[in-house]
mmCIF file of C-alpha atoms and ligand atoms in Angstrom:
data_model
loop_
_atom_site.group_PDB
_atom_site.id
_atom_site.type_symbol
_atom_site.label_atom_id
_atom_site.label_comp_id
_atom_site.label_asym_id
_atom_site.label_seq_id
_atom_site.Cartn_x
_atom_site.Cartn_y
_atom_site.Cartn_z
ATOM 1 C CA MET A 1 -6.575 39.294 -17.999
ATOM 2 C CA ALA A 2 -3.043 38.821 -17.256
ATOM 3 C CA ALA A 3 -2.066 35.313 -15.839
ATOM 4 C CA GLU A 4 -0.667 34.689 -12.523
ATOM 5 C CA PRO A 5 3.018 33.459 -12.326
ATOM 6 C CA LEU A 6 3.577 29.799 -11.615
ATOM 7 C CA SER A 7 6.484 30.324 -9.268
ATOM 8 C CA ASN A 8 4.389 31.243 -6.265
ATOM 9 C CA GLY A 9 5.389 28.547 -3.920
ATOM 10 C CA ALA A 10 2.477 26.233 -4.696
ATOM 11 C CA ALA A 11 3.119 22.684 -5.631
ATOM 12 C CA TYR A 12 0.676 21.929 -8.432
ATOM 13 C CA GLN A 13 -1.490 18.662 -8.006
ATOM 14 C CA SER A 14 -3.255 19.062 -11.293
ATOM 15 C CA VAL A 15 -2.899 21.227 -14.390
ATOM 16 C CA PRO A 16 -5.133 24.378 -14.448
ATOM 17 C CA GLU A 17 -7.466 24.379 -17.425
ATOM 18 C CA SER A 18 -5.630 27.309 -19.150
ATOM 19 C CA TYR A 19 -2.485 25.309 -19.474
ATOM 20 C CA VAL A 20 -4.055 22.202 -21.063
ATOM 21 C CA LEU A 21 -3.107 22.322 -24.727
ATOM 22 C CA PRO A 22 -5.178 21.014 -27.590
ATOM 23 C CA GLY A 23 -4.095 17.598 -28.802
ATOM 24 C CA ASP A 24 -2.085 18.843 -31.768
ATOM 25 C CA LYS A 25 -0.016 21.290 -29.542
ATOM 26 C CA ARG A 26 0.981 18.656 -27.074
ATOM 27 C CA PRO A 27 4.588 17.365 -26.986
ATOM 28 C CA GLY A 28 3.515 13.809 -28.039
ATOM 29 C CA SER A 29 1.913 15.055 -31.146
ATOM 30 C CA SER A 30 5.202 15.232 -33.206
ATOM 31 C CA PRO A 31 7.930 12.599 -33.602
ATOM 32 C CA SER A 32 10.984 12.445 -31.487
ATOM 33 C CA SER A 33 14.448 11.459 -32.688
ATOM 34 C CA ALA A 34 17.307 9.542 -31.182
ATOM 35 C CA ALA A 35 19.847 11.799 -32.783
ATOM 36 C CA ALA A 36 22.203 13.758 -30.529
ATOM 37 C CA ILE A 37 23.036 17.435 -30.619
ATOM 38 C CA PRO A 38 26.833 17.772 -31.459
ATOM 39 C CA VAL A 39 29.206 18.783 -28.734
ATOM 40 C CA VAL A 40 32.003 21.066 -29.860
ATOM 41 C CA ASP A 41 35.218 21.214 -27.708
ATOM 42 C CA LEU A 42 36.433 24.856 -28.007
ATOM 43 C CA GLY A 43 39.621 23.953 -26.475
ATOM 44 C CA GLY A 44 42.872 22.696 -28.202
ATOM 45 C CA ASP A 45 44.602 24.344 -31.130
ATOM 46 C CA ASP A 46 42.807 23.002 -34.181
ATOM 47 C CA PRO A 47 40.517 25.715 -35.374
ATOM 48 C CA ASP A 48 39.789 23.813 -38.491
ATOM 49 C CA ARG A 49 38.278 21.103 -36.596
ATOM 50 C CA ILE A 50 36.094 23.493 -34.524
ATOM 51 C CA VAL A 51 34.925 25.193 -37.579
ATOM 52 C CA LYS A 52 34.061 21.905 -39.313
ATOM 53 C CA GLN A 53 31.977 20.841 -36.257
ATOM 54 C CA ILE A 54 30.143 24.039 -36.059
ATOM 55 C CA MET A 55 29.186 23.960 -39.748
ATOM 56 C CA GLY A 56 27.908 20.364 -39.533
ATOM 57 C CA ALA A 57 25.838 21.112 -36.433
ATOM 58 C CA GLY A 58 24.576 24.456 -37.961
ATOM 59 C CA ARG A 59 23.515 22.727 -41.123
ATOM 60 C CA GLU A 60 21.616 19.781 -39.435
ATOM 61 C CA PHE A 61 20.113 21.423 -36.243
ATOM 62 C CA GLY A 62 21.275 25.052 -35.982
ATOM 63 C CA PHE A 63 22.183 23.750 -32.601
ATOM 64 C CA PHE A 64 25.261 22.579 -30.693
ATOM 65 C CA GLN A 65 26.821 22.564 -27.225
ATOM 66 C CA VAL A 66 30.238 24.029 -26.434
ATOM 67 C CA ILE A 67 32.714 22.754 -23.734
ATOM 68 C CA ASN A 68 36.025 24.329 -22.694
ATOM 69 C CA HIS A 69 34.436 27.638 -23.668
ATOM 70 C CA GLY A 70 36.417 29.603 -21.149
ATOM 71 C CA VAL A 71 33.546 30.917 -19.001
ATOM 72 C CA PRO A 72 34.680 30.032 -15.462
ATOM 73 C CA GLY A 73 32.490 27.475 -13.659
ATOM 74 C CA GLN A 74 32.233 29.990 -10.783
ATOM 75 C CA VAL A 75 30.728 32.694 -12.969
ATOM 76 C CA MET A 76 28.187 30.324 -14.366
ATOM 77 C CA GLY A 77 27.342 28.868 -10.916
ATOM 78 C CA GLU A 78 26.841 32.426 -9.313
ATOM 79 C CA MET A 79 24.581 33.386 -12.280
ATOM 80 C CA MET A 80 22.447 30.237 -12.011
ATOM 81 C CA SER A 81 22.076 30.226 -8.369
ATOM 82 C CA SER A 82 21.090 33.882 -8.144
ATOM 83 C CA ALA A 83 18.611 33.191 -10.891
ATOM 84 C CA GLU A 84 17.137 30.325 -9.059
ATOM 85 C CA GLU A 85 17.171 32.567 -5.910
ATOM 86 C CA PHE A 86 15.018 35.205 -7.801
ATOM 87 C CA PHE A 87 12.312 32.698 -8.660
ATOM 88 C CA GLY A 88 12.185 31.562 -4.932
ATOM 89 C CA LEU A 89 11.566 35.134 -3.723
ATOM 90 C CA PRO A 90 8.192 35.797 -2.146
ATOM 91 C CA THR A 91 5.606 36.494 -4.983
ATOM 92 C CA GLU A 92 5.102 40.071 -3.992
ATOM 93 C CA GLU A 93 8.767 40.911 -4.455
ATOM 94 C CA LYS A 94 8.781 39.449 -7.872
ATOM 95 C CA MET A 95 5.528 41.148 -8.820
ATOM 96 C CA VAL A 96 7.255 44.616 -8.501
ATOM 97 C CA LEU A 97 8.696 43.808 -11.833
ATOM 98 C CA TYR A 98 5.661 42.080 -13.346
ATOM 99 C CA SER A 99 4.331 43.548 -16.671
ATOM 100 C CA THR A 100 2.482 42.546 -19.766
ATOM 101 C CA ASP A 101 4.172 45.169 -21.817
ATOM 102 C CA SER A 102 6.658 43.209 -23.962
ATOM 103 C CA LYS A 103 8.800 46.167 -24.471
ATOM 104 C CA LYS A 104 9.586 46.806 -20.761
ATOM 105 C CA LEU A 105 12.930 45.899 -19.330
ATOM 106 C CA PRO A 106 13.399 44.381 -16.782
ATOM 107 C CA ARG A 107 10.190 42.453 -16.949
ATOM 108 C CA PHE A 108 8.849 39.530 -15.008
ATOM 109 C CA HIS A 109 6.065 37.579 -16.672
ATOM 110 C CA THR A 110 4.488 34.286 -17.099
ATOM 111 C CA SER A 111 4.002 32.196 -20.441
ATOM 112 C CA ILE A 112 4.466 34.630 -23.356
ATOM 113 C CA GLY A 113 3.045 37.297 -21.269
ATOM 114 C CA ASN A 114 0.603 39.547 -23.128
ATOM 115 C CA ASP A 115 -3.028 40.312 -22.208
ATOM 116 C CA GLN A 116 -4.508 38.310 -25.266
ATOM 117 C CA GLU A 117 -3.117 34.965 -24.393
ATOM 118 C CA LYS A 118 -5.878 32.275 -24.069
ATOM 119 C CA LEU A 119 -3.559 29.227 -23.918
ATOM 120 C CA LEU A 120 -0.773 29.469 -21.436
ATOM 121 C CA TYR A 121 2.691 27.925 -21.534
ATOM 122 C CA TRP A 122 4.216 26.512 -18.356
ATOM 123 C CA ARG A 123 7.020 28.961 -17.626
ATOM 124 C CA ASP A 124 7.877 32.081 -15.786
ATOM 125 C CA CYS A 125 10.446 34.474 -17.185
ATOM 126 C CA LEU A 126 12.618 37.407 -15.939
ATOM 127 C CA LYS A 127 13.673 39.321 -19.046
ATOM 128 C CA LEU A 128 16.607 41.600 -18.619
ATOM 129 C CA GLY A 129 18.616 43.999 -20.760
ATOM 130 C CA CYS A 130 22.262 43.045 -20.160
ATOM 131 C CA TYR A 131 24.675 44.774 -22.424
ATOM 132 C CA PRO A 132 26.154 47.355 -22.900
ATOM 133 C CA LEU A 133 26.442 47.161 -18.975
ATOM 134 C CA GLU A 134 26.378 50.931 -18.585
ATOM 135 C CA GLN A 135 22.929 51.048 -20.324
ATOM 136 C CA PHE A 136 21.293 48.313 -18.188
ATOM 137 C CA ARG A 137 22.980 47.666 -14.882
ATOM 138 C CA HIS A 138 21.264 50.439 -12.928
ATOM 139 C CA GLN A 139 17.869 48.803 -13.742
ATOM 140 C CA TRP A 140 18.814 45.225 -12.690
ATOM 141 C CA PRO A 141 16.681 43.861 -9.742
ATOM 142 C CA GLN A 142 18.212 44.540 -6.299
ATOM 143 C CA LYS A 143 17.105 41.189 -5.099
ATOM 144 C CA PRO A 144 18.594 38.729 -4.655
ATOM 145 C CA ALA A 145 21.555 40.935 -3.613
ATOM 146 C CA ARG A 146 24.155 38.978 -5.494
ATOM 147 C CA LEU A 147 22.290 38.952 -8.815
ATOM 148 C CA ARG A 148 23.891 42.317 -10.124
ATOM 149 C CA ALA A 149 27.493 41.118 -9.749
ATOM 150 C CA ALA A 150 26.682 37.693 -11.076
ATOM 151 C CA LEU A 151 24.970 39.257 -14.195
ATOM 152 C CA GLU A 152 27.927 41.587 -14.889
ATOM 153 C CA ALA A 153 30.459 38.728 -14.916
ATOM 154 C CA TYR A 154 28.280 36.315 -16.746
ATOM 155 C CA THR A 155 26.963 38.561 -19.509
ATOM 156 C CA THR A 156 30.490 39.868 -20.335
ATOM 157 C CA ALA A 157 31.934 36.451 -20.462
ATOM 158 C CA VAL A 158 29.006 34.796 -22.597
ATOM 159 C CA ARG A 159 28.942 37.669 -25.029
ATOM 160 C CA ALA A 160 32.633 37.072 -25.618
ATOM 161 C CA VAL A 161 31.991 33.404 -26.427
ATOM 162 C CA ALA A 162 29.136 34.275 -28.704
ATOM 163 C CA LEU A 163 31.375 36.763 -30.645
ATOM 164 C CA ARG A 164 34.245 34.118 -30.870
ATOM 165 C CA LEU A 165 31.761 31.530 -32.172
ATOM 166 C CA LEU A 166 30.585 34.111 -34.754
ATOM 167 C CA ARG A 167 34.107 34.548 -35.955
ATOM 168 C CA LEU A 168 34.598 30.847 -36.398
ATOM 169 C CA THR A 169 31.184 30.570 -38.106
ATOM 170 C CA ALA A 170 32.125 33.349 -40.557
ATOM 171 C CA ALA A 171 35.314 31.579 -41.394
ATOM 172 C CA GLY A 172 33.374 28.335 -41.881
ATOM 173 C CA LEU A 173 31.027 30.163 -44.337
ATOM 174 C CA GLY A 174 33.996 31.485 -46.207
ATOM 175 C CA LEU A 175 33.329 35.060 -45.145
ATOM 176 C CA ASP A 176 35.498 37.663 -43.762
ATOM 177 C CA GLU A 177 35.887 36.581 -39.962
ATOM 178 C CA GLY A 178 34.524 39.956 -38.773
ATOM 179 C CA HIS A 179 31.371 39.690 -40.851
ATOM 180 C CA PHE A 180 29.141 39.457 -37.800
ATOM 181 C CA GLU A 181 30.957 42.372 -35.999
ATOM 182 C CA GLY A 182 29.438 45.767 -36.290
ATOM 183 C CA GLU A 183 25.786 46.287 -36.931
ATOM 184 C CA LEU A 184 24.675 42.687 -36.981
ATOM 185 C CA THR A 185 25.676 42.288 -33.400
ATOM 186 C CA ALA A 186 25.243 45.933 -32.090
ATOM 187 C CA GLY A 187 21.862 45.496 -30.695
ATOM 188 C CA PRO A 188 21.419 45.211 -26.839
ATOM 189 C CA VAL A 189 22.194 41.720 -25.377
ATOM 190 C CA ILE A 190 19.008 40.544 -23.818
ATOM 191 C CA MET A 191 18.633 37.691 -21.277
ATOM 192 C CA ASN A 192 15.508 35.468 -20.752
ATOM 193 C CA VAL A 193 15.866 33.829 -17.235
ATOM 194 C CA ASN A 194 13.361 31.150 -17.685
ATOM 195 C CA HIS A 195 11.829 29.127 -14.879
ATOM 196 C CA TYR A 196 9.677 26.056 -15.314
ATOM 197 C CA VAL A 197 8.249 24.783 -11.984
ATOM 198 C CA PRO A 198 7.445 20.965 -11.773
ATOM 199 C CA CYS A 199 4.356 20.186 -13.740
ATOM 200 C CA PRO A 200 2.072 17.335 -12.656
ATOM 201 C CA GLU A 201 1.153 16.271 -16.185
ATOM 202 C CA PRO A 202 3.951 17.039 -18.764
ATOM 203 C CA SER A 203 2.019 15.339 -21.630
ATOM 204 C CA LEU A 204 -0.739 18.076 -21.575
ATOM 205 C CA THR A 205 1.483 21.174 -21.262
ATOM 206 C CA MET A 206 4.569 22.861 -22.942
ATOM 207 C CA GLY A 207 7.013 25.149 -21.334
ATOM 208 C CA LEU A 208 7.581 26.934 -24.659
ATOM 209 C CA ALA A 209 5.960 26.353 -28.104
ATOM 210 C CA PRO A 210 8.288 25.497 -31.053
ATOM 211 C CA HIS A 211 10.002 28.558 -32.189
ATOM 212 C CA CYS A 212 13.203 29.996 -33.703
ATOM 213 C CA ASP A 213 14.873 32.912 -31.994
ATOM 214 C CA PRO A 214 14.740 36.029 -34.139
ATOM 215 C CA ASN A 215 18.278 37.153 -33.437
ATOM 216 C CA VAL A 216 21.768 35.984 -34.771
ATOM 217 C CA VAL A 217 22.849 33.713 -32.079
ATOM 218 C CA THR A 218 21.662 32.580 -28.600
ATOM 219 C CA VAL A 219 23.829 31.108 -25.853
ATOM 220 C CA LEU A 220 22.056 29.093 -23.167
ATOM 221 C CA ALA A 221 22.845 27.644 -19.797
ATOM 222 C CA ASP A 222 20.563 25.355 -17.723
ATOM 223 C CA ASN A 223 20.559 23.942 -14.175
ATOM 224 C CA GLY A 224 20.876 20.366 -15.232
ATOM 225 C CA VAL A 225 17.262 19.594 -15.610
ATOM 226 C CA ARG A 226 16.239 18.501 -19.114
ATOM 227 C CA GLY A 227 13.479 20.073 -21.126
ATOM 228 C CA LEU A 228 14.904 21.832 -24.175
ATOM 229 C CA GLN A 229 14.493 20.037 -27.477
ATOM 230 C CA ALA A 230 15.824 20.895 -31.007
ATOM 231 C CA ARG A 231 14.289 19.898 -34.226
ATOM 232 C CA GLN A 232 16.313 17.989 -36.616
ATOM 233 C CA ARG A 233 16.407 19.189 -40.243
ATOM 234 C CA GLY A 234 14.899 16.859 -42.938
ATOM 235 C CA SER A 235 11.865 14.964 -43.622
ATOM 236 C CA GLY A 236 11.604 13.309 -40.205
ATOM 237 C CA GLY A 237 11.982 16.546 -38.473
ATOM 238 C CA GLY A 238 11.875 14.796 -35.046
ATOM 239 C CA TRP A 239 12.603 16.422 -31.817
ATOM 240 C CA VAL A 240 15.956 15.773 -30.142
ATOM 241 C CA ASP A 241 16.602 16.139 -26.461
ATOM 242 C CA VAL A 242 19.256 18.620 -25.541
ATOM 243 C CA GLU A 243 21.051 16.622 -22.894
ATOM 244 C CA PRO A 244 22.216 18.867 -19.961
ATOM 245 C CA LEU A 245 25.948 18.556 -19.761
ATOM 246 C CA PRO A 246 27.586 20.046 -16.572
ATOM 247 C CA GLY A 247 29.379 23.260 -17.474
ATOM 248 C CA ALA A 248 28.485 23.211 -21.192
ATOM 249 C CA LEU A 249 26.751 26.075 -22.967
ATOM 250 C CA VAL A 250 24.069 25.368 -25.573
ATOM 251 C CA VAL A 251 24.329 27.582 -28.754
ATOM 252 C CA ASN A 252 21.625 28.002 -31.266
ATOM 253 C CA PHE A 253 21.546 30.088 -34.488
ATOM 254 C CA GLY A 254 18.564 32.484 -34.869
ATOM 255 C CA HIS A 255 16.736 33.499 -38.060
ATOM 256 C CA GLN A 256 19.306 36.152 -39.038
ATOM 257 C CA MET A 257 22.012 33.536 -39.390
ATOM 258 C CA GLU A 258 19.855 31.640 -41.829
ATOM 259 C CA VAL A 259 19.272 34.868 -43.824
ATOM 260 C CA VAL A 260 22.942 35.983 -43.833
ATOM 261 C CA SER A 261 24.123 32.484 -44.723
ATOM 262 C CA ASN A 262 21.491 32.307 -47.441
ATOM 263 C CA GLY A 263 20.082 29.117 -45.904
ATOM 264 C CA ALA A 264 23.532 27.257 -45.609
ATOM 265 C CA LEU A 265 23.035 27.376 -41.750
ATOM 266 C CA ARG A 266 19.753 26.760 -40.106
ATOM 267 C CA GLY A 267 18.036 29.024 -37.500
ATOM 268 C CA GLY A 268 17.558 26.246 -34.751
ATOM 269 C CA GLU A 269 13.828 25.526 -34.041
ATOM 270 C CA HIS A 270 13.328 24.431 -30.396
ATOM 271 C CA ARG A 271 10.736 24.048 -27.685
ATOM 272 C CA VAL A 272 10.672 23.124 -24.074
ATOM 273 C CA VAL A 273 8.764 20.329 -22.480
ATOM 274 C CA THR A 274 7.870 20.324 -18.851
ATOM 275 C CA ASN A 275 9.157 18.043 -16.065
ATOM 276 C CA ALA A 276 7.107 16.365 -13.324
ATOM 277 C CA ARG A 277 9.845 16.211 -10.692
ATOM 278 C CA ALA A 278 12.261 19.009 -10.843
ATOM 279 C CA ALA A 279 12.157 22.690 -11.521
ATOM 280 C CA ARG A 280 14.168 23.760 -14.538
ATOM 281 C CA THR A 281 15.909 27.151 -14.845
ATOM 282 C CA SER A 282 17.586 28.338 -18.053
ATOM 283 C CA LEU A 283 19.557 31.452 -18.986
ATOM 284 C CA ALA A 284 19.015 32.337 -22.642
ATOM 285 C CA THR A 285 21.401 35.162 -23.769
ATOM 286 C CA PHE A 286 20.474 36.829 -27.055
ATOM 287 C CA VAL A 287 23.005 38.467 -29.290
ATOM 288 C CA MET A 288 21.057 40.527 -31.841
ATOM 289 C CA PRO A 289 21.357 43.192 -34.592
ATOM 290 C CA ALA A 290 20.774 46.935 -33.991
ATOM 291 C CA MET A 291 17.047 47.762 -34.788
ATOM 292 C CA GLY A 292 18.128 49.764 -37.834
ATOM 293 C CA CYS A 293 20.567 47.213 -39.152
ATOM 294 C CA ALA A 294 20.026 46.285 -42.839
ATOM 295 C CA VAL A 295 20.154 42.510 -42.924
ATOM 296 C CA ALA A 296 20.872 40.573 -46.201
ATOM 297 C CA ALA A 297 22.614 37.429 -47.470
ATOM 298 C CA ALA A 298 26.301 37.875 -47.442
ATOM 299 C CA PRO A 299 27.546 38.497 -51.056
ATOM 300 C CA GLY A 300 29.711 35.411 -51.099
ATOM 301 C CA MET A 301 26.774 33.138 -50.051
ATOM 302 C CA VAL A 302 24.556 33.720 -53.159
ATOM 303 C CA PRO A 303 25.555 31.686 -56.268
ATOM 304 C CA ASP A 304 26.269 33.789 -59.291
ATOM 305 C CA GLY A 305 23.212 34.730 -61.244
ATOM 306 C CA GLU A 306 20.754 33.672 -58.534
ATOM 307 C CA ALA A 307 18.662 35.833 -56.375
ATOM 308 C CA PRO A 308 19.166 35.673 -52.415
ATOM 309 C CA ARG A 309 16.565 33.323 -50.806
ATOM 310 C CA TYR A 310 15.355 36.330 -48.655
ATOM 311 C CA ARG A 311 14.995 39.863 -49.567
ATOM 312 C CA ALA A 312 16.862 42.419 -47.604
ATOM 313 C CA PHE A 313 15.155 44.055 -44.613
ATOM 314 C CA THR A 314 15.817 46.027 -41.540
ATOM 315 C CA TYR A 315 15.908 44.093 -38.095
ATOM 316 C CA GLN A 316 13.110 46.221 -36.937
ATOM 317 C CA GLU A 317 10.839 45.168 -39.910
ATOM 318 C CA PHE A 318 11.829 41.630 -39.252
ATOM 319 C CA MET A 319 10.899 41.956 -35.594
ATOM 320 C CA GLY A 320 7.368 43.266 -36.587
ATOM 321 C CA ALA A 321 6.795 40.259 -38.744
ATOM 322 C CA TYR A 322 8.159 37.932 -36.007
ATOM 323 C CA THR A 323 5.808 39.221 -33.332
ATOM 324 C CA ALA A 324 2.810 39.177 -35.732
ATOM 325 C CA ALA A 325 3.582 35.506 -36.537
ATOM 326 C CA ILE A 326 4.112 34.529 -32.966
ATOM 327 C CA GLY A 327 7.435 32.962 -33.716
ATOM 328 C CA ASP A 328 6.064 30.413 -36.156
ATOM 329 C CA ARG A 329 9.361 29.581 -37.929
ATOM 330 C CA ASP A 330 8.190 28.973 -41.493
ATOM 331 C CA ALA A 331 5.575 31.646 -41.424
ATOM 332 C CA VAL A 332 8.056 34.287 -40.402
ATOM 333 C CA LEU A 333 10.650 33.340 -43.065
ATOM 334 C CA ALA A 334 7.992 33.162 -45.741
ATOM 335 C CA ARG A 335 7.225 36.813 -45.311
ATOM 336 C CA PHE A 336 10.831 37.580 -46.546
ATOM 337 C CA GLN A 337 11.348 34.778 -49.161
ATOM 338 C CA ASN A 338 12.181 35.755 -52.677
ATOM 339 C CA LYS A 339 9.672 33.952 -54.855
ATOM 340 C CA ASP A 340 12.105 32.660 -57.527
HETATM 341 O O1 LIG B 401 14.411 27.197 -21.524
HETATM 342 C C1 LIG B 401 15.078 26.970 -22.545
HETATM 343 O O2 LIG B 401 15.831 26.014 -22.573
HETATM 344 C C2 LIG B 401 14.850 27.692 -23.921
HETATM 345 C C3 LIG B 401 14.382 29.083 -23.644
HETATM 346 C C4 LIG B 401 14.150 29.724 -25.006
HETATM 347 O O3 LIG B 401 13.990 29.170 -25.951
HETATM 348 C C5 LIG B 401 13.946 31.266 -25.041
HETATM 349 O O4 LIG B 401 14.014 31.830 -23.982
HETATM 350 O O5 LIG B 401 13.778 31.669 -26.217
HETATM 351 FE FE1 LIG B 402 14.236 30.338 -27.751
#
């Protein structure tokens, strides 16, 4: 049975049974860390400094925030407030887009959103195809009325930031600056508009389980309510709060960056914890390869005489494994690891 959305106007006094996670899946079952996610200022005229900071953050977390990124505050604000308005629509208006078919776009769903789910995560999501605009804009929701214009402006601007960051990252890896242009970023740009209503007992639930995004790079904005956490690399592996910074964008590398960089950069593992007081809304914009794209470590990233860490694959093949492993970071990568 498909689950009911959480954003139905109800204020929850207790957590329904199907959202209560077993002890080892609750947020308190793994350590937290007091480290901070680096903030990279994209303004100024010192590209070397920017590249160095991206590399440092990419190695340690696969996560960073960017400020002075060039997306106008008004464009971000319009997108966020239309997204919040969507979740405030009467349930029956949102349910027109409800589906448990993960391939459908646009799609409104709750938790992960398939029929087999037994344990539910505390989030609702509107998943949208965004770019190329010509391919998707005719299918965007008609309500709220300003959502379409907001999406057009926001998607275009945020995709440009992502591509700029990929040029800087390629330079940092010592690759041709255009390495990620072409097939590696030719897939559709997809957006998860996530909404987490206040949860009466955050210690029992999770908004999203730990995962690493499957794509190349994700750019995220939030409404200032905390919840997103990133995992630090290394033996401690603690969870670090991504502090909401007004006007900033949060950037995380996906699995494909780890593969292309032959492990030099990390696909950022993250999760979302719930919040008792405020509703959180986030916009996760995914830049991804074309399905047929052959993904492999960039030649310069593999030391002479060594095999790449991961064998080559098509993005379609990777997505099959990702879906089967339900996003478990190490299990997915293990499927493609070269043994020696
Ligand atoms: O809500 C967030 O901050 C994270 C969302 C996320 O990880 C996703 O949509 O893949
Ligand atoms: Fe994610």
